[in-house]
PDB file of C-alpha atoms in Angstrom:
ATOM      1  CA  UNK A   2      42.188 152.434  73.413  1.00  0.00           C
ATOM      2  CA  UNK A   3      41.547 148.849  74.329  1.00  0.00           C
ATOM      3  CA  UNK A   4      45.290 148.512  75.670  1.00  0.00           C
ATOM      4  CA  UNK A   5      44.637 151.678  77.609  1.00  0.00           C
ATOM      5  CA  UNK A   6      41.506 150.505  79.323  1.00  0.00           C
ATOM      6  CA  UNK A   7      43.136 147.184  80.253  1.00  0.00           C
ATOM      7  CA  UNK A   8      46.230 148.930  81.708  1.00  0.00           C
ATOM      8  CA  UNK A   9      43.874 151.303  83.829  1.00  0.00           C
ATOM      9  CA  UNK A  10      42.085 148.069  85.185  1.00  0.00           C
ATOM     10  CA  UNK A  11      45.004 146.036  85.723  1.00  0.00           C
ATOM     11  CA  UNK A  12      46.679 149.078  87.621  1.00  0.00           C
ATOM     12  CA  UNK A  13      43.600 149.235  89.857  1.00  0.00           C
ATOM     13  CA  UNK A  14      43.718 145.669  90.264  1.00  0.00           C
ATOM     14  CA  UNK A  15      47.484 145.776  91.458  1.00  0.00           C
ATOM     15  CA  UNK A  16      46.945 148.499  93.658  1.00  0.00           C
ATOM     16  CA  UNK A  17      43.970 146.968  95.278  1.00  0.00           C
ATOM     17  CA  UNK A  18      42.392 150.318  95.835  1.00  0.00           C
ATOM     18  CA  UNK A  19      40.197 152.897  94.143  1.00  0.00           C
ATOM     19  CA  UNK A  20      38.767 155.420  96.554  1.00  0.00           C
ATOM     20  CA  UNK A  21      39.553 156.756 100.001  1.00  0.00           C
ATOM     21  CA  UNK A  22      38.421 159.503 102.182  1.00  0.00           C
ATOM     22  CA  UNK A  23      38.762 160.491 105.703  1.00  0.00           C
ATOM     23  CA  UNK A  24      35.986 161.995 107.787  1.00  0.00           C
ATOM     24  CA  UNK A  25      35.185 163.560 111.165  1.00  0.00           C
ATOM     25  CA  UNK A  26      32.381 162.053 113.079  1.00  0.00           C
ATOM     26  CA  UNK A  27      30.782 164.148 115.190  1.00  0.00           C
ATOM     27  CA  UNK A  28      27.003 162.939 115.186  1.00  0.00           C
ATOM     28  CA  UNK A  29      25.043 162.673 118.634  1.00  0.00           C
ATOM     29  CA  UNK A  30      21.579 162.893 119.770  1.00  0.00           C
ATOM     30  CA  UNK A  31      20.573 163.296 123.583  1.00  0.00           C
ATOM     31  CA  UNK A  32      20.934 160.217 125.400  1.00  0.00           C
ATOM     32  CA  UNK A  33      24.009 158.952 123.111  1.00  0.00           C
ATOM     33  CA  UNK A  34      27.267 157.845 124.538  1.00  0.00           C
ATOM     34  CA  UNK A  35      29.130 160.832 123.626  1.00  0.00           C
ATOM     35  CA  UNK A  36      32.780 161.018 122.017  1.00  0.00           C
ATOM     36  CA  UNK A  37      34.546 163.729 123.544  1.00  0.00           C
ATOM     37  CA  UNK A  38      36.491 165.178 120.443  1.00  0.00           C
ATOM     38  CA  UNK A  39      36.264 164.656 116.962  1.00  0.00           C
ATOM     39  CA  UNK A  40      37.038 161.087 115.775  1.00  0.00           C
ATOM     40  CA  UNK A  41      39.117 160.278 112.702  1.00  0.00           C
ATOM     41  CA  UNK A  42      37.884 157.422 110.826  1.00  0.00           C
ATOM     42  CA  UNK A  43      40.171 155.915 108.303  1.00  0.00           C
ATOM     43  CA  UNK A  44      37.729 154.893 105.473  1.00  0.00           C
ATOM     44  CA  UNK A  45      38.195 151.987 103.580  1.00  0.00           C
ATOM     45  CA  UNK A  46      39.474 151.540 100.054  1.00  0.00           C
ATOM     46  CA  UNK A  47      36.987 150.494  97.519  1.00  0.00           C
ATOM     47  CA  UNK A  48      38.336 146.813  96.603  1.00  0.00           C
ATOM     48  CA  UNK A  49      39.409 146.987  92.833  1.00  0.00           C
ATOM     49  CA  UNK A  50      38.044 143.616  92.410  1.00  0.00           C
ATOM     50  CA  UNK A  51      34.713 144.577  93.587  1.00  0.00           C
ATOM     51  CA  UNK A  52      34.832 147.852  91.946  1.00  0.00           C
ATOM     52  CA  UNK A  53      35.859 146.148  88.388  1.00  0.00           C
ATOM     53  CA  UNK A  54      32.858 143.585  88.798  1.00  0.00           C
ATOM     54  CA  UNK A  55      30.495 146.256  89.615  1.00  0.00           C
ATOM     55  CA  UNK A  56      29.601 144.727  93.213  1.00  0.00           C
ATOM     56  CA  UNK A  57      28.244 147.410  95.820  1.00  0.00           C
ATOM     57  CA  UNK A  58      27.860 145.911  99.463  1.00  0.00           C
ATOM     58  CA  UNK A  59      27.367 146.912 103.401  1.00  0.00           C
ATOM     59  CA  UNK A  60      29.170 145.821 106.275  1.00  0.00           C
ATOM     60  CA  UNK A  61      28.293 145.944 109.711  1.00  0.00           C
ATOM     61  CA  UNK A  62      31.482 145.791 112.225  1.00  0.00           C
ATOM     62  CA  UNK A  63      31.367 145.996 116.260  1.00  0.00           C
ATOM     63  CA  UNK A  64      34.410 147.585 118.156  1.00  0.00           C
ATOM     64  CA  UNK A  65      35.484 148.976 121.516  1.00  0.00           C
ATOM     65  CA  UNK A  66      37.837 151.983 121.755  1.00  0.00           C
ATOM     66  CA  UNK A  67      40.877 151.556 123.999  1.00  0.00           C
ATOM     67  CA  UNK A  68      43.075 154.003 126.257  1.00  0.00           C
ATOM     68  CA  UNK A  69      44.510 155.503 123.187  1.00  0.00           C
ATOM     69  CA  UNK A  70      41.349 156.334 121.564  1.00  0.00           C
ATOM     70  CA  UNK A  71      41.771 153.612 118.888  1.00  0.00           C
ATOM     71  CA  UNK A  72      39.514 151.129 117.616  1.00  0.00           C
ATOM     72  CA  UNK A  73      40.089 147.400 118.875  1.00  0.00           C
ATOM     73  CA  UNK A  74      38.223 144.292 119.357  1.00  0.00           C
ATOM     74  CA  UNK A  75      36.826 144.651 115.732  1.00  0.00           C
ATOM     75  CA  UNK A  76      34.245 141.868 114.648  1.00  0.00           C
ATOM     76  CA  UNK A  77      32.213 141.556 111.492  1.00  0.00           C
ATOM     77  CA  UNK A  78      28.593 141.757 112.588  1.00  0.00           C
ATOM     78  CA  UNK A  79      27.055 141.255 108.997  1.00  0.00           C
ATOM     79  CA  UNK A  80      28.340 141.803 105.342  1.00  0.00           C
ATOM     80  CA  UNK A  81      26.309 141.691 102.101  1.00  0.00           C
ATOM     81  CA  UNK A  82      27.707 140.178  99.811  1.00  0.00           C
ATOM     82  CA  UNK A  83      29.964 137.969 102.158  1.00  0.00           C
ATOM     83  CA  UNK A  84      33.908 137.851 101.577  1.00  0.00           C
ATOM     84  CA  UNK A  85      34.156 140.877  99.706  1.00  0.00           C
ATOM     85  CA  UNK A  86      34.728 144.177 101.594  1.00  0.00           C
ATOM     86  CA  UNK A  87      35.461 142.622 105.119  1.00  0.00           C
ATOM     87  CA  UNK A  88      39.106 142.630 105.017  1.00  0.00           C
ATOM     88  CA  UNK A  89      39.283 146.444 103.817  1.00  0.00           C
ATOM     89  CA  UNK A  90      36.653 147.039 106.657  1.00  0.00           C
ATOM     90  CA  UNK A  91      38.926 145.767 109.160  1.00  0.00           C
ATOM     91  CA  UNK A  92      42.132 147.179 107.803  1.00  0.00           C
ATOM     92  CA  UNK A  93      40.336 150.774 108.096  1.00  0.00           C
ATOM     93  CA  UNK A  94      39.109 150.142 111.071  1.00  0.00           C
ATOM     94  CA  UNK A  95      42.475 149.455 112.736  1.00  0.00           C
ATOM     95  CA  UNK A  96      43.551 152.679 111.862  1.00  0.00           C
ATOM     96  CA  UNK A  97      40.677 154.877 113.197  1.00  0.00           C
ATOM     97  CA  UNK A  98      41.812 156.764 116.445  1.00  0.00           C
ATOM     98  CA  UNK A  99      40.607 159.976 118.277  1.00  0.00           C
ATOM     99  CA  UNK A 100      37.631 158.523 119.976  1.00  0.00           C
ATOM    100  CA  UNK A 101      36.787 158.434 123.329  1.00  0.00           C
ATOM    101  CA  UNK A 102      37.991 155.344 125.143  1.00  0.00           C
ATOM    102  CA  UNK A 103      35.196 152.870 126.231  1.00  0.00           C
ATOM    103  CA  UNK A 104      34.611 149.100 126.819  1.00  0.00           C
ATOM    104  CA  UNK A 105      31.082 149.240 125.702  1.00  0.00           C
ATOM    105  CA  UNK A 106      30.779 147.517 122.160  1.00  0.00           C
ATOM    106  CA  UNK A 107      29.996 150.014 119.438  1.00  0.00           C
ATOM    107  CA  UNK A 108      28.649 149.361 115.677  1.00  0.00           C
ATOM    108  CA  UNK A 109      29.491 151.002 112.639  1.00  0.00           C
ATOM    109  CA  UNK A 110      27.923 150.511 109.229  1.00  0.00           C
ATOM    110  CA  UNK A 111      29.932 150.916 106.280  1.00  0.00           C
ATOM    111  CA  UNK A 112      28.589 151.085 102.733  1.00  0.00           C
ATOM    112  CA  UNK A 113      30.201 150.581  99.724  1.00  0.00           C
ATOM    113  CA  UNK A 114      28.806 152.330  96.640  1.00  0.00           C
ATOM    114  CA  UNK A 115      30.282 152.439  92.990  1.00  0.00           C
ATOM    115  CA  UNK A 116      29.449 156.154  92.592  1.00  0.00           C
ATOM    116  CA  UNK A 117      30.204 157.294  96.113  1.00  0.00           C
ATOM    117  CA  UNK A 118      33.132 154.905  97.190  1.00  0.00           C
ATOM    118  CA  UNK A 119      33.003 153.749 100.883  1.00  0.00           C
ATOM    119  CA  UNK A 120      30.963 155.709 103.465  1.00  0.00           C
ATOM    120  CA  UNK A 121      31.004 155.240 107.313  1.00  0.00           C
ATOM    121  CA  UNK A 122      28.113 155.783 109.790  1.00  0.00           C
ATOM    122  CA  UNK A 123      28.416 155.206 113.690  1.00  0.00           C
ATOM    123  CA  UNK A 124      25.293 153.608 114.996  1.00  0.00           C
ATOM    124  CA  UNK A 125      24.387 155.506 118.320  1.00  0.00           C
ATOM    125  CA  UNK A 126      24.106 153.691 121.284  1.00  0.00           C
ATOM    126  CA  UNK A 127      21.470 154.666 123.732  1.00  0.00           C
ATOM    127  CA  UNK A 128      22.343 154.584 127.332  1.00  0.00           C
ATOM    128  CA  UNK A 129      18.925 154.070 129.526  1.00  0.00           C
ATOM    129  CA  UNK A 130      18.346 156.604 132.203  1.00  0.00           C
TER     130      UNK A 130
END
């Protein structure tokens, strides 16, 4: 049994991933910059080392959307803890498309939870009228 547990843990570390989901995002309030169609977020994998160590965290990233509807100019705004989830956040964001193009920066919060994998929430931008 001990060898089986060790083999499974090693397999998780080698693959570098534990959990992945995709979701459609359509959450907007009046006054928000609206997305014209459903965006497909490539949710991050839960890094195997963080999962094995029992580490949870939150990353906030800013980005713009290019003329193809894909995220670009991705920058990490904050990460707790630091140097754990940032690389996977950027990898997933680089594959996120289907959004309305805009040069205005957007913010997304990605929460990594051991019992729920990674979840993404776009922070709505309010446009002054």
